[in-house]
Amino acid sequence: MTAGVLLSGCDTDQVSLATNAKANQPVPPKLIAAMAEKNMDLQSPILVRLFKQEAELEVWKQTRNGQFALLKTYPICRWSGDLGPKVREGDRQAPEGFYSINPGQMNPQSAYYLSFNTGYPNAFDKALGRTGSQLMVHGDCSSRGCYAMTDEQIAEIYSLGRESFFGGQKAFQLQAYPFKMTPVNMAKHRNNPNMAFWKMIKEGYDHFEVTRQEPKVDFCEKKYVFDAAKPADAKRDPVFDASAKCPAYVIPEEIASAVREKQAKDETEYARLVAKGTPVARMNTGIDGGMNKIFAAKIPEGSTGLSEGAEGTTLQMLAMAKAPGTIPGHVNPPKPNLDAVASAPAPKEEPVVAVSTPATGTRVAAAQPAEKSGGFFSNLGRKMGLGTADTTATTTPAPQATASVAPAAQTSTTPATAASRLKAAVTRFVPGQDKSKDSVKDAAKDTPKPAVAAAKPAEPPKPDTRLAATRPALKPSVSDGAGDNAPMMAGAAPVVQSNSFDSRFSAVK
């Protein structure tokens, strides 16, 4: 009866808001209990915020003191496109900006269980010539320019919107952002071509943050204006036109001063983050949209795409968590555009250079590592002066050796392959085993052996000095893990560094 009275005079779509079975599901008891705890009424106004990078939808509800408070955060099952606003029909972009949702935009007959139209394009979008239609928030976890939830989620969100309309709210505000407009996110995306637009809508984000009131939104000169009011000497409210010159208006000082204070703090923190070298977010390589980590963990080969998971949380850790709703079998996780990835320049691999010393027959493998690294004992030894290189292995042949090595032109050693280096790295660090020698041998198997002329067996047998030439790159020194009493390689002479502990402090003895 109440619903019929409130919606009398509305069109058939609005009437179906209450009479359709799916659209008339009650608000869950847990949410009603949460409202009571937060001093909210069931039919008080709501406000919705969407964040692509975090893949989250927030429902805020007005409390009895008149301010909005966060009622619940819903993980977004799927959104499409890139970070940035929708520009034209067919670009698969989910919209960004401020939109108004009235009862006529609620769709109880949606092919995606339930939905509501975002209202894109708004006056600002139209002023810029942007095109597109039927951009929804809906169920079914499938998106082509929309924000898709599970059916269970959209039923709950829909019921909250319905109750707010029953309570007298004429329209609720939808705020859609690329990410939470924090200094760290602004710093990470500082080189993005959409930054000017994002700074503009951040103004509305800041208004809501400091007031916890729905900001009044107007448009003029092809830009957003928030909480505009008529000047003190004006006789009527300003009239705004998105494509026309802005009328005379003011922003109430209590709001303006609070916003200025917040923005000053944000800009100071932003400058600090940029100065310390906060990395810029990598550019999109053709990935279509994103997905909240809780859903990506449930899908084979799942990926969050352009969305980000919480720090310290992996998809494997979330695999046992309960999904907020049913994930249909046709859901496709975000994947990179293979054509874009294929056209991207391949990363350069640091070369491995084999060097021979003809005068002594010693073979030295010198590598140019991507970065200086080594094992714990290797790094400790360098600090104490016990070694000066991470990637140099030297073996001195036994005096009685008679094997001669063919000329360098005929014995050039092929650098170890990526597969051999990976295999050597894996076998080297198997817990409880010392695989340092095995890793050298494995690397040698993948490397063509140099020709050896007139090899004569020696007594006792000496190690093959050719192994040192194929030592994998980015490996710790061969002395790692060996103490002072470690057995020496048969036929090898001890090597004492010129800057070793004994040589530098022998005078003290």
mmCIF file with all atom_site columns, C-alpha atoms in Angstrom, residues 204-341:
data_model
loop_
_atom_site.group_PDB
_atom_site.id
_atom_site.type_symbol
_atom_site.label_atom_id
_atom_site.label_alt_id
_atom_site.label_comp_id
_atom_site.label_asym_id
_atom_site.label_entity_id
_atom_site.label_seq_id
_atom_site.pdbx_PDB_ins_code
_atom_site.Cartn_x
_atom_site.Cartn_y
_atom_site.Cartn_z
_atom_site.occupancy
_atom_site.B_iso_or_equiv
_atom_site.pdbx_formal_charge
_atom_site.auth_seq_id
_atom_site.auth_comp_id
_atom_site.auth_asym_id
_atom_site.auth_atom_id
_atom_site.pdbx_PDB_model_num
ATOM 1   C CA . GLY A 1 204 ? 33.983 16.797  -5.688  1.00 0.00 ? 204 GLY A CA 1
ATOM 2   C CA . TYR A 1 205 ? 35.672 13.878  -3.913  1.00 0.00 ? 205 TYR A CA 1
ATOM 3   C CA . ASP A 1 206 ? 37.226 16.354  -1.463  1.00 0.00 ? 206 ASP A CA 1
ATOM 4   C CA . HIS A 1 207 ? 33.912 18.146  -0.893  1.00 0.00 ? 207 HIS A CA 1
ATOM 5   C CA . PHE A 1 208 ? 32.311 14.870  0.155   1.00 0.00 ? 208 PHE A CA 1
ATOM 6   C CA . GLU A 1 209 ? 35.290 13.847  2.275   1.00 0.00 ? 209 GLU A CA 1
ATOM 7   C CA . VAL A 1 210 ? 35.241 17.019  4.383   1.00 0.00 ? 210 VAL A CA 1
ATOM 8   C CA . THR A 1 211 ? 31.469 17.485  4.673   1.00 0.00 ? 211 THR A CA 1
ATOM 9   C CA . ARG A 1 212 ? 30.069 13.935  4.472   1.00 0.00 ? 212 ARG A CA 1
ATOM 10  C CA . GLN A 1 213 ? 27.227 15.556  2.541   1.00 0.00 ? 213 GLN A CA 1
ATOM 11  C CA . GLU A 1 214 ? 26.223 14.881  -1.039  1.00 0.00 ? 214 GLU A CA 1
ATOM 12  C CA . PRO A 1 215 ? 27.925 17.641  -3.042  1.00 0.00 ? 215 PRO A CA 1
ATOM 13  C CA . LYS A 1 216 ? 25.693 19.734  -5.277  1.00 0.00 ? 216 LYS A CA 1
ATOM 14  C CA . VAL A 1 217 ? 26.921 19.305  -8.855  1.00 0.00 ? 217 VAL A CA 1
ATOM 15  C CA . ASP A 1 218 ? 26.682 21.860  -11.663 1.00 0.00 ? 218 ASP A CA 1
ATOM 16  C CA . PHE A 1 219 ? 28.448 22.327  -14.998 1.00 0.00 ? 219 PHE A CA 1
ATOM 17  C CA . CYS A 1 220 ? 29.685 25.382  -16.878 1.00 0.00 ? 220 CYS A CA 1
ATOM 18  C CA . GLU A 1 221 ? 32.490 26.145  -19.324 1.00 0.00 ? 221 GLU A CA 1
ATOM 19  C CA . LYS A 1 222 ? 32.792 22.384  -19.888 1.00 0.00 ? 222 LYS A CA 1
ATOM 20  C CA . LYS A 1 223 ? 33.832 21.687  -16.316 1.00 0.00 ? 223 LYS A CA 1
ATOM 21  C CA . TYR A 1 224 ? 32.387 20.504  -13.012 1.00 0.00 ? 224 TYR A CA 1
ATOM 22  C CA . VAL A 1 225 ? 31.375 22.937  -10.283 1.00 0.00 ? 225 VAL A CA 1
ATOM 23  C CA . PHE A 1 226 ? 30.644 21.701  -6.759  1.00 0.00 ? 226 PHE A CA 1
ATOM 24  C CA . ASP A 1 227 ? 28.435 23.218  -4.037  1.00 0.00 ? 227 ASP A CA 1
ATOM 25  C CA . ALA A 1 228 ? 27.895 26.476  -5.906  1.00 0.00 ? 228 ALA A CA 1
ATOM 26  C CA . ALA A 1 229 ? 25.585 29.019  -4.248  1.00 0.00 ? 229 ALA A CA 1
ATOM 27  C CA . LYS A 1 230 ? 24.358 32.466  -5.195  1.00 0.00 ? 230 LYS A CA 1
ATOM 28  C CA . PRO A 1 231 ? 26.438 35.456  -4.067  1.00 0.00 ? 231 PRO A CA 1
ATOM 29  C CA . ALA A 1 232 ? 25.179 37.420  -1.074  1.00 0.00 ? 232 ALA A CA 1
ATOM 30  C CA . ASP A 1 233 ? 23.940 40.298  -3.227  1.00 0.00 ? 233 ASP A CA 1
ATOM 31  C CA . ALA A 1 234 ? 22.274 38.092  -5.851  1.00 0.00 ? 234 ALA A CA 1
ATOM 32  C CA . LYS A 1 235 ? 18.483 37.998  -6.093  1.00 0.00 ? 235 LYS A CA 1
ATOM 33  C CA . ARG A 1 236 ? 18.234 34.534  -7.623  1.00 0.00 ? 236 ARG A CA 1
ATOM 34  C CA . ASP A 1 237 ? 20.192 31.321  -7.837  1.00 0.00 ? 237 ASP A CA 1
ATOM 35  C CA . PRO A 1 238 ? 22.793 31.094  -10.603 1.00 0.00 ? 238 PRO A CA 1
ATOM 36  C CA . VAL A 1 239 ? 21.785 29.293  -13.778 1.00 0.00 ? 239 VAL A CA 1
ATOM 37  C CA . PHE A 1 240 ? 24.371 26.866  -15.128 1.00 0.00 ? 240 PHE A CA 1
ATOM 38  C CA . ASP A 1 241 ? 24.898 25.630  -18.674 1.00 0.00 ? 241 ASP A CA 1
ATOM 39  C CA . ALA A 1 242 ? 27.656 23.095  -19.328 1.00 0.00 ? 242 ALA A CA 1
ATOM 40  C CA . SER A 1 243 ? 28.669 24.753  -22.593 1.00 0.00 ? 243 SER A CA 1
ATOM 41  C CA . ALA A 1 244 ? 28.183 28.383  -21.524 1.00 0.00 ? 244 ALA A CA 1
ATOM 42  C CA . LYS A 1 245 ? 30.172 30.816  -19.444 1.00 0.00 ? 245 LYS A CA 1
ATOM 43  C CA . CYS A 1 246 ? 29.919 30.257  -15.697 1.00 0.00 ? 246 CYS A CA 1
ATOM 44  C CA . PRO A 1 247 ? 27.477 32.561  -13.868 1.00 0.00 ? 247 PRO A CA 1
ATOM 45  C CA . ALA A 1 248 ? 28.450 34.448  -10.733 1.00 0.00 ? 248 ALA A CA 1
ATOM 46  C CA . TYR A 1 249 ? 28.528 32.038  -7.811  1.00 0.00 ? 249 TYR A CA 1
ATOM 47  C CA . VAL A 1 250 ? 30.264 31.412  -4.521  1.00 0.00 ? 250 VAL A CA 1
ATOM 48  C CA . ILE A 1 251 ? 31.149 28.332  -2.498  1.00 0.00 ? 251 ILE A CA 1
ATOM 49  C CA . PRO A 1 252 ? 30.091 28.572  1.146   1.00 0.00 ? 252 PRO A CA 1
ATOM 50  C CA . GLU A 1 253 ? 33.131 29.548  3.200   1.00 0.00 ? 253 GLU A CA 1
ATOM 51  C CA . GLU A 1 254 ? 32.787 26.722  5.718   1.00 0.00 ? 254 GLU A CA 1
ATOM 52  C CA . ILE A 1 255 ? 33.043 24.236  2.842   1.00 0.00 ? 255 ILE A CA 1
ATOM 53  C CA . ALA A 1 256 ? 35.655 26.159  0.878   1.00 0.00 ? 256 ALA A CA 1
ATOM 54  C CA . SER A 1 257 ? 38.010 26.549  3.859   1.00 0.00 ? 257 SER A CA 1
ATOM 55  C CA . ALA A 1 258 ? 37.754 22.854  4.796   1.00 0.00 ? 258 ALA A CA 1
ATOM 56  C CA . VAL A 1 259 ? 38.438 21.822  1.205   1.00 0.00 ? 259 VAL A CA 1
ATOM 57  C CA . ARG A 1 260 ? 41.424 24.187  0.949   1.00 0.00 ? 260 ARG A CA 1
ATOM 58  C CA . GLU A 1 261 ? 42.907 22.743  4.124   1.00 0.00 ? 261 GLU A CA 1
ATOM 59  C CA . LYS A 1 262 ? 42.520 19.169  2.875   1.00 0.00 ? 262 LYS A CA 1
ATOM 60  C CA . GLN A 1 263 ? 43.943 19.981  -0.530  1.00 0.00 ? 263 GLN A CA 1
ATOM 61  C CA . ALA A 1 264 ? 46.955 21.754  1.008   1.00 0.00 ? 264 ALA A CA 1
ATOM 62  C CA . LYS A 1 265 ? 47.769 18.619  2.996   1.00 0.00 ? 265 LYS A CA 1
ATOM 63  C CA . ASP A 1 266 ? 47.260 16.436  -0.061  1.00 0.00 ? 266 ASP A CA 1
ATOM 64  C CA . GLU A 1 267 ? 49.532 18.600  -2.210  1.00 0.00 ? 267 GLU A CA 1
ATOM 65  C CA . THR A 1 268 ? 52.271 18.589  0.432   1.00 0.00 ? 268 THR A CA 1
ATOM 66  C CA . GLU A 1 269 ? 52.144 14.806  0.658   1.00 0.00 ? 269 GLU A CA 1
ATOM 67  C CA . TYR A 1 270 ? 51.991 14.508  -3.138  1.00 0.00 ? 270 TYR A CA 1
ATOM 68  C CA . ALA A 1 271 ? 55.120 16.655  -3.514  1.00 0.00 ? 271 ALA A CA 1
ATOM 69  C CA . ARG A 1 272 ? 56.934 14.554  -0.904  1.00 0.00 ? 272 ARG A CA 1
ATOM 70  C CA . LEU A 1 273 ? 56.029 11.323  -2.687  1.00 0.00 ? 273 LEU A CA 1
ATOM 71  C CA . VAL A 1 274 ? 57.157 12.637  -6.071  1.00 0.00 ? 274 VAL A CA 1
ATOM 72  C CA . ALA A 1 275 ? 60.398 14.003  -4.604  1.00 0.00 ? 275 ALA A CA 1
ATOM 73  C CA . LYS A 1 276 ? 61.309 10.648  -3.090  1.00 0.00 ? 276 LYS A CA 1
ATOM 74  C CA . GLY A 1 277 ? 60.761 8.959   -6.443  1.00 0.00 ? 277 GLY A CA 1
ATOM 75  C CA . THR A 1 278 ? 57.432 7.184   -6.095  1.00 0.00 ? 278 THR A CA 1
ATOM 76  C CA . PRO A 1 279 ? 57.280 4.909   -9.164  1.00 0.00 ? 279 PRO A CA 1
ATOM 77  C CA . VAL A 1 280 ? 54.867 5.898   -11.910 1.00 0.00 ? 280 VAL A CA 1
ATOM 78  C CA . ALA A 1 281 ? 52.161 3.309   -12.597 1.00 0.00 ? 281 ALA A CA 1
ATOM 79  C CA . ARG A 1 282 ? 52.970 1.228   -15.664 1.00 0.00 ? 282 ARG A CA 1
ATOM 80  C CA . MET A 1 283 ? 50.971 2.038   -18.743 1.00 0.00 ? 283 MET A CA 1
ATOM 81  C CA . ASN A 1 284 ? 48.129 -0.213  -19.843 1.00 0.00 ? 284 ASN A CA 1
ATOM 82  C CA . THR A 1 285 ? 49.308 -2.899  -22.268 1.00 0.00 ? 285 THR A CA 1
ATOM 83  C CA . GLY A 1 286 ? 45.832 -3.577  -23.604 1.00 0.00 ? 286 GLY A CA 1
ATOM 84  C CA . ILE A 1 287 ? 44.269 -5.178  -20.520 1.00 0.00 ? 287 ILE A CA 1
ATOM 85  C CA . ASP A 1 288 ? 40.490 -4.807  -20.640 1.00 0.00 ? 288 ASP A CA 1
ATOM 86  C CA . GLY A 1 289 ? 39.312 -3.582  -17.248 1.00 0.00 ? 289 GLY A CA 1
ATOM 87  C CA . GLY A 1 290 ? 39.624 -5.227  -13.878 1.00 0.00 ? 290 GLY A CA 1
ATOM 88  C CA . MET A 1 291 ? 38.161 -7.531  -11.285 1.00 0.00 ? 291 MET A CA 1
ATOM 89  C CA . ASN A 1 292 ? 38.265 -7.566  -7.514  1.00 0.00 ? 292 ASN A CA 1
ATOM 90  C CA . LYS A 1 293 ? 40.789 -10.022 -6.100  1.00 0.00 ? 293 LYS A CA 1
ATOM 91  C CA . ILE A 1 294 ? 38.124 -12.028 -4.264  1.00 0.00 ? 294 ILE A CA 1
ATOM 92  C CA . PHE A 1 295 ? 36.551 -12.998 -7.612  1.00 0.00 ? 295 PHE A CA 1
ATOM 93  C CA . ALA A 1 296 ? 39.840 -13.448 -9.487  1.00 0.00 ? 296 ALA A CA 1
ATOM 94  C CA . ALA A 1 297 ? 40.847 -16.035 -6.864  1.00 0.00 ? 297 ALA A CA 1
ATOM 95  C CA . LYS A 1 298 ? 37.835 -18.189 -7.798  1.00 0.00 ? 298 LYS A CA 1
ATOM 96  C CA . ILE A 1 299 ? 38.410 -18.302 -11.559 1.00 0.00 ? 299 ILE A CA 1
ATOM 97  C CA . PRO A 1 300 ? 40.912 -20.537 -13.390 1.00 0.00 ? 300 PRO A CA 1
ATOM 98  C CA . GLU A 1 301 ? 43.772 -18.334 -14.573 1.00 0.00 ? 301 GLU A CA 1
ATOM 99  C CA . GLY A 1 302 ? 42.045 -15.472 -12.785 1.00 0.00 ? 302 GLY A CA 1
ATOM 100 C CA . SER A 1 303 ? 43.597 -12.022 -12.882 1.00 0.00 ? 303 SER A CA 1
ATOM 101 C CA . THR A 1 304 ? 42.686 -8.701  -11.309 1.00 0.00 ? 304 THR A CA 1
ATOM 102 C CA . GLY A 1 305 ? 43.754 -6.907  -14.495 1.00 0.00 ? 305 GLY A CA 1
ATOM 103 C CA . LEU A 1 306 ? 43.913 -3.160  -13.912 1.00 0.00 ? 306 LEU A CA 1
ATOM 104 C CA . SER A 1 307 ? 42.560 -3.552  -10.394 1.00 0.00 ? 307 SER A CA 1
ATOM 105 C CA . GLU A 1 308 ? 44.910 -3.986  -7.467  1.00 0.00 ? 308 GLU A CA 1
ATOM 106 C CA . GLY A 1 309 ? 44.893 -6.532  -4.676  1.00 0.00 ? 309 GLY A CA 1
ATOM 107 C CA . ALA A 1 310 ? 45.507 -5.571  -1.054  1.00 0.00 ? 310 ALA A CA 1
ATOM 108 C CA . GLU A 1 311 ? 49.148 -5.572  0.015   1.00 0.00 ? 311 GLU A CA 1
ATOM 109 C CA . GLY A 1 312 ? 50.226 -8.894  1.458   1.00 0.00 ? 312 GLY A CA 1
ATOM 110 C CA . THR A 1 313 ? 47.207 -10.672 -0.032  1.00 0.00 ? 313 THR A CA 1
ATOM 111 C CA . THR A 1 314 ? 47.581 -13.168 -2.867  1.00 0.00 ? 314 THR A CA 1
ATOM 112 C CA . LEU A 1 315 ? 44.965 -14.917 -4.965  1.00 0.00 ? 315 LEU A CA 1
ATOM 113 C CA . GLN A 1 316 ? 46.061 -18.198 -3.394  1.00 0.00 ? 316 GLN A CA 1
ATOM 114 C CA . MET A 1 317 ? 45.358 -16.812 0.068   1.00 0.00 ? 317 MET A CA 1
ATOM 115 C CA . LEU A 1 318 ? 41.838 -15.819 -1.036  1.00 0.00 ? 318 LEU A CA 1
ATOM 116 C CA . ALA A 1 319 ? 41.034 -19.092 -2.785  1.00 0.00 ? 319 ALA A CA 1
ATOM 117 C CA . MET A 1 320 ? 39.353 -20.507 0.321   1.00 0.00 ? 320 MET A CA 1
ATOM 118 C CA . ALA A 1 321 ? 37.418 -17.330 1.131   1.00 0.00 ? 321 ALA A CA 1
ATOM 119 C CA . LYS A 1 322 ? 33.708 -17.200 0.402   1.00 0.00 ? 322 LYS A CA 1
ATOM 120 C CA . ALA A 1 323 ? 32.744 -15.298 -2.745  1.00 0.00 ? 323 ALA A CA 1
ATOM 121 C CA . PRO A 1 324 ? 30.072 -12.610 -2.276  1.00 0.00 ? 324 PRO A CA 1
ATOM 122 C CA . GLY A 1 325 ? 27.611 -14.150 -4.661  1.00 0.00 ? 325 GLY A CA 1
ATOM 123 C CA . THR A 1 326 ? 27.425 -16.667 -7.488  1.00 0.00 ? 326 THR A CA 1
ATOM 124 C CA . ILE A 1 327 ? 30.055 -16.347 -10.205 1.00 0.00 ? 327 ILE A CA 1
ATOM 125 C CA . PRO A 1 328 ? 28.588 -17.480 -13.561 1.00 0.00 ? 328 PRO A CA 1
ATOM 126 C CA . GLY A 1 329 ? 30.598 -19.908 -15.637 1.00 0.00 ? 329 GLY A CA 1
ATOM 127 C CA . HIS A 1 330 ? 30.913 -17.540 -18.607 1.00 0.00 ? 330 HIS A CA 1
ATOM 128 C CA . VAL A 1 331 ? 32.944 -14.951 -16.700 1.00 0.00 ? 331 VAL A CA 1
ATOM 129 C CA . ASN A 1 332 ? 36.241 -14.018 -18.355 1.00 0.00 ? 332 ASN A CA 1
ATOM 130 C CA . PRO A 1 333 ? 38.957 -12.492 -16.178 1.00 0.00 ? 333 PRO A CA 1
ATOM 131 C CA . PRO A 1 334 ? 40.869 -9.468  -17.480 1.00 0.00 ? 334 PRO A CA 1
ATOM 132 C CA . LYS A 1 335 ? 43.623 -10.516 -19.873 1.00 0.00 ? 335 LYS A CA 1
ATOM 133 C CA . PRO A 1 336 ? 46.290 -8.555  -21.759 1.00 0.00 ? 336 PRO A CA 1
ATOM 134 C CA . ASN A 1 337 ? 45.869 -7.767  -25.409 1.00 0.00 ? 337 ASN A CA 1
ATOM 135 C CA . LEU A 1 338 ? 48.298 -10.258 -26.942 1.00 0.00 ? 338 LEU A CA 1
ATOM 136 C CA . ASP A 1 339 ? 48.833 -8.096  -30.018 1.00 0.00 ? 339 ASP A CA 1
ATOM 137 C CA . ALA A 1 340 ? 49.851 -5.151  -27.824 1.00 0.00 ? 340 ALA A CA 1
ATOM 138 C CA . VAL A 1 341 ? 52.160 -7.329  -25.761 1.00 0.00 ? 341 VAL A CA 1
#
